[in-house]
PDB file of C-alpha atoms in Angstrom:
ATOM      1  CA  MET A   1     -39.090  67.911 -11.555  1.00  0.00           C
ATOM      2  CA  THR A   2     -39.992  69.839  -8.791  1.00  0.00           C
ATOM      3  CA  LYS A   3     -41.606  73.433  -8.576  1.00  0.00           C
ATOM      4  CA  GLU A   4     -38.196  74.568  -7.435  1.00  0.00           C
ATOM      5  CA  GLY A   5     -36.071  73.224 -10.506  1.00  0.00           C
ATOM      6  CA  ASN A   6     -34.425  75.337 -12.904  1.00  0.00           C
ATOM      7  CA  ARG A   7     -35.789  73.901 -15.963  1.00  0.00           C
ATOM      8  CA  ARG A   8     -37.217  76.158 -18.612  1.00  0.00           C
ATOM      9  CA  PHE A   9     -40.664  75.438 -20.002  1.00  0.00           C
ATOM     10  CA  SER A  10     -41.996  76.140 -23.639  1.00  0.00           C
ATOM     11  CA  VAL A  11     -45.091  78.368 -23.705  1.00  0.00           C
ATOM     12  CA  HIS A  12     -47.660  77.941 -26.282  1.00  0.00           C
ATOM     13  CA  PHE A  13     -50.445  80.276 -26.965  1.00  0.00           C
ATOM     14  CA  THR A  14     -53.565  78.351 -28.148  1.00  0.00           C
ATOM     15  CA  GLU A  15     -56.193  79.105 -30.663  1.00  0.00           C
ATOM     16  CA  GLU A  16     -58.650  79.818 -27.979  1.00  0.00           C
ATOM     17  CA  PHE A  17     -56.333  82.509 -26.370  1.00  0.00           C
ATOM     18  CA  ASN A  18     -55.806  84.086 -29.782  1.00  0.00           C
ATOM     19  CA  ARG A  19     -59.850  84.283 -30.213  1.00  0.00           C
ATOM     20  CA  CYS A  20     -59.946  85.942 -26.918  1.00  0.00           C
ATOM     21  CA  LEU A  21     -57.302  88.346 -27.863  1.00  0.00           C
ATOM     22  CA  ASP A  22     -59.429  89.073 -31.142  1.00  0.00           C
ATOM     23  CA  GLN A  23     -62.546  89.750 -29.047  1.00  0.00           C
ATOM     24  CA  ILE A  24     -60.396  92.303 -26.805  1.00  0.00           C
ATOM     25  CA  GLN A  25     -59.215  93.942 -29.974  1.00  0.00           C
ATOM     26  CA  ALA A  26     -62.654  94.261 -31.377  1.00  0.00           C
ATOM     27  CA  PHE A  27     -63.627  96.122 -28.108  1.00  0.00           C
ATOM     28  CA  PHE A  28     -60.792  98.505 -28.448  1.00  0.00           C
ATOM     29  CA  ALA A  29     -61.443  99.018 -32.006  1.00  0.00           C
ATOM     30  CA  GLU A  30     -64.767 100.454 -31.425  1.00  0.00           C
ATOM     31  CA  GLN A  31     -63.206 103.039 -29.104  1.00  0.00           C
ATOM     32  CA  GLY A  32     -61.233 104.633 -32.152  1.00  0.00           C
ATOM     33  CA  GLU A  33     -57.893 104.447 -33.778  1.00  0.00           C
ATOM     34  CA  ASP A  34     -55.765 105.862 -31.067  1.00  0.00           C
ATOM     35  CA  VAL A  35     -57.023 103.378 -28.527  1.00  0.00           C
ATOM     36  CA  LEU A  36     -56.502 100.560 -30.949  1.00  0.00           C
ATOM     37  CA  ASP A  37     -52.904 101.585 -31.640  1.00  0.00           C
ATOM     38  CA  TRP A  38     -52.375 101.605 -27.907  1.00  0.00           C
ATOM     39  CA  TRP A  39     -53.815  98.085 -27.490  1.00  0.00           C
ATOM     40  CA  PHE A  40     -51.418  96.762 -30.304  1.00  0.00           C
ATOM     41  CA  THR A  41     -48.470  98.056 -28.427  1.00  0.00           C
ATOM     42  CA  LYS A  42     -49.868  96.527 -25.036  1.00  0.00           C
ATOM     43  CA  GLU A  43     -50.735  93.316 -26.735  1.00  0.00           C
ATOM     44  CA  GLY A  44     -47.097  92.620 -27.948  1.00  0.00           C
ATOM     45  CA  ASN A  45     -45.695  93.519 -24.572  1.00  0.00           C
ATOM     46  CA  MET A  46     -48.240  91.523 -22.758  1.00  0.00           C
ATOM     47  CA  ILE A  47     -47.499  88.276 -24.721  1.00  0.00           C
ATOM     48  CA  ASP A  48     -43.738  88.854 -24.384  1.00  0.00           C
ATOM     49  CA  GLU A  49     -43.977  89.255 -20.593  1.00  0.00           C
ATOM     50  CA  ILE A  50     -46.288  86.367 -20.235  1.00  0.00           C
ATOM     51  CA  ASP A  51     -43.952  84.121 -22.142  1.00  0.00           C
ATOM     52  CA  ARG A  52     -41.029  85.147 -20.179  1.00  0.00           C
ATOM     53  CA  LEU A  53     -42.691  84.519 -16.801  1.00  0.00           C
ATOM     54  CA  LEU A  54     -44.213  81.268 -17.540  1.00  0.00           C
ATOM     55  CA  SER A  55     -41.123  79.941 -19.289  1.00  0.00           C
ATOM     56  CA  SER A  56     -39.150  80.523 -16.301  1.00  0.00           C
ATOM     57  CA  PHE A  57     -41.850  80.254 -13.358  1.00  0.00           C
ATOM     58  CA  PRO A  58     -44.590  78.140 -14.661  1.00  0.00           C
ATOM     59  CA  TYR A  59     -46.137  77.770 -11.141  1.00  0.00           C
ATOM     60  CA  ALA A  60     -46.444  81.602 -10.697  1.00  0.00           C
ATOM     61  CA  GLY A  61     -50.190  81.547 -10.940  1.00  0.00           C
ATOM     62  CA  ARG A  62     -52.532  80.080  -8.338  1.00  0.00           C
ATOM     63  CA  LEU A  63     -54.230  76.548  -8.964  1.00  0.00           C
ATOM     64  CA  VAL A  64     -57.921  76.994  -9.700  1.00  0.00           C
ATOM     65  CA  GLU A  65     -59.626  74.523  -7.475  1.00  0.00           C
ATOM     66  CA  GLN A  66     -63.287  74.913  -8.558  1.00  0.00           C
ATOM     67  CA  GLY A  67     -65.476  75.873 -11.368  1.00  0.00           C
ATOM     68  CA  ASP A  68     -65.015  75.710 -15.192  1.00  0.00           C
ATOM     69  CA  PHE A  69     -61.316  76.471 -14.896  1.00  0.00           C
ATOM     70  CA  LYS A  70     -60.800  73.623 -12.218  1.00  0.00           C
ATOM     71  CA  GLY A  71     -57.166  72.130 -12.742  1.00  0.00           C
ATOM     72  CA  PHE A  72     -55.819  75.370 -14.586  1.00  0.00           C
ATOM     73  CA  ARG A  73     -53.617  77.765 -13.257  1.00  0.00           C
ATOM     74  CA  CYS A  74     -54.453  81.579 -13.235  1.00  0.00           C
ATOM     75  CA  LEU A  75     -52.730  84.748 -12.997  1.00  0.00           C
ATOM     76  CA  THR A  76     -53.551  88.457 -13.262  1.00  0.00           C
ATOM     77  CA  TYR A  77     -51.700  90.546 -15.672  1.00  0.00           C
ATOM     78  CA  GLY A  78     -51.726  94.222 -15.201  1.00  0.00           C
ATOM     79  CA  LYS A  79     -51.596  96.793 -12.389  1.00  0.00           C
ATOM     80  CA  SER A  80     -54.084  99.308 -13.516  1.00  0.00           C
ATOM     81  CA  ARG A  81     -56.500 100.660 -11.156  1.00  0.00           C
ATOM     82  CA  HIS A  82     -58.990 100.529 -14.045  1.00  0.00           C
ATOM     83  CA  ARG A  83     -60.103  96.892 -14.027  1.00  0.00           C
ATOM     84  CA  MET A  84     -60.694  96.714 -17.685  1.00  0.00           C
ATOM     85  CA  LEU A  85     -56.987  97.023 -18.311  1.00  0.00           C
ATOM     86  CA  ASN A  86     -56.058  94.030 -16.148  1.00  0.00           C
ATOM     87  CA  TYR A  87     -56.365  90.551 -17.534  1.00  0.00           C
ATOM     88  CA  VAL A  88     -56.977  87.217 -15.958  1.00  0.00           C
ATOM     89  CA  ILE A  89     -54.953  84.615 -17.868  1.00  0.00           C
ATOM     90  CA  PHE A  90     -55.667  80.650 -17.517  1.00  0.00           C
ATOM     91  CA  TYR A  91     -53.087  78.139 -18.468  1.00  0.00           C
ATOM     92  CA  VAL A  92     -52.076  74.369 -18.099  1.00  0.00           C
ATOM     93  CA  VAL A  93     -48.574  73.179 -17.176  1.00  0.00           C
ATOM     94  CA  TYR A  94     -47.398  69.947 -18.372  1.00  0.00           C
ATOM     95  CA  GLU A  95     -44.459  69.143 -16.174  1.00  0.00           C
ATOM     96  CA  ASP A  96     -43.410  65.866 -17.882  1.00  0.00           C
ATOM     97  CA  ASP A  97     -43.348  67.643 -21.237  1.00  0.00           C
ATOM     98  CA  GLY A  98     -41.935  71.060 -20.076  1.00  0.00           C
ATOM     99  CA  ASP A  99     -44.769  72.681 -21.885  1.00  0.00           C
ATOM    100  CA  VAL A 100     -47.243  75.543 -20.763  1.00  0.00           C
ATOM    101  CA  ASP A 101     -50.397  76.012 -22.688  1.00  0.00           C
ATOM    102  CA  VAL A 102     -51.884  79.627 -22.467  1.00  0.00           C
ATOM    103  CA  ILE A 103     -55.592  78.838 -22.770  1.00  0.00           C
ATOM    104  CA  ASN A 104     -57.670  81.938 -22.154  1.00  0.00           C
ATOM    105  CA  ILE A 105     -57.495  85.584 -21.342  1.00  0.00           C
ATOM    106  CA  LEU A 106     -60.377  87.672 -19.873  1.00  0.00           C
ATOM    107  CA  PRO A 107     -60.683  91.115 -18.704  1.00  0.00           C
ATOM    108  CA  ALA A 108     -60.344  91.011 -15.017  1.00  0.00           C
ATOM    109  CA  ARG A 109     -63.917  92.507 -14.582  1.00  0.00           C
ATOM    110  CA  SER A 110     -65.510  89.886 -16.636  1.00  0.00           C
ATOM    111  CA  LYS A 111     -67.893  87.169 -15.464  1.00  0.00           C
ATOM    112  CA  ARG A 112     -68.012  85.323 -18.683  1.00  0.00           C
ATOM    113  CA  LYS A 113     -67.212  81.529 -18.599  1.00  0.00           C
ATOM    114  CA  ARG A 114     -64.609  79.932 -20.534  1.00  0.00           C
ATOM    115  CA  LYS A 115     -65.614  79.233 -24.315  1.00  0.00           C
ATOM    116  CA  LYS A 116     -65.763  75.503 -25.160  1.00  0.00           C
TER     117      LYS A 116
END
């Protein structure tokens, strides 16, 4: 299959991705109930949008060529001028299987390394 094919991919959100979401949720929980409610709404929409995008266009993100995420693909979710509200998402495309594993999500301003 080529990048231009019309094949749909299955998107899987890994345990590591879920742990990262838990950490983001904990941050927003510290900000108060209204902020946490806002996050729950955003989280669901974000996951749905990532699933829609990557199932149709798994090569949308750029290929990471160096560092801890070398070989992964990366895309930024969000268009906010507030960097904390934008997220960098790392994922792997398994072309032969038609699968995409969403591995990690970090706030765009983060300098943290990927958990192992």
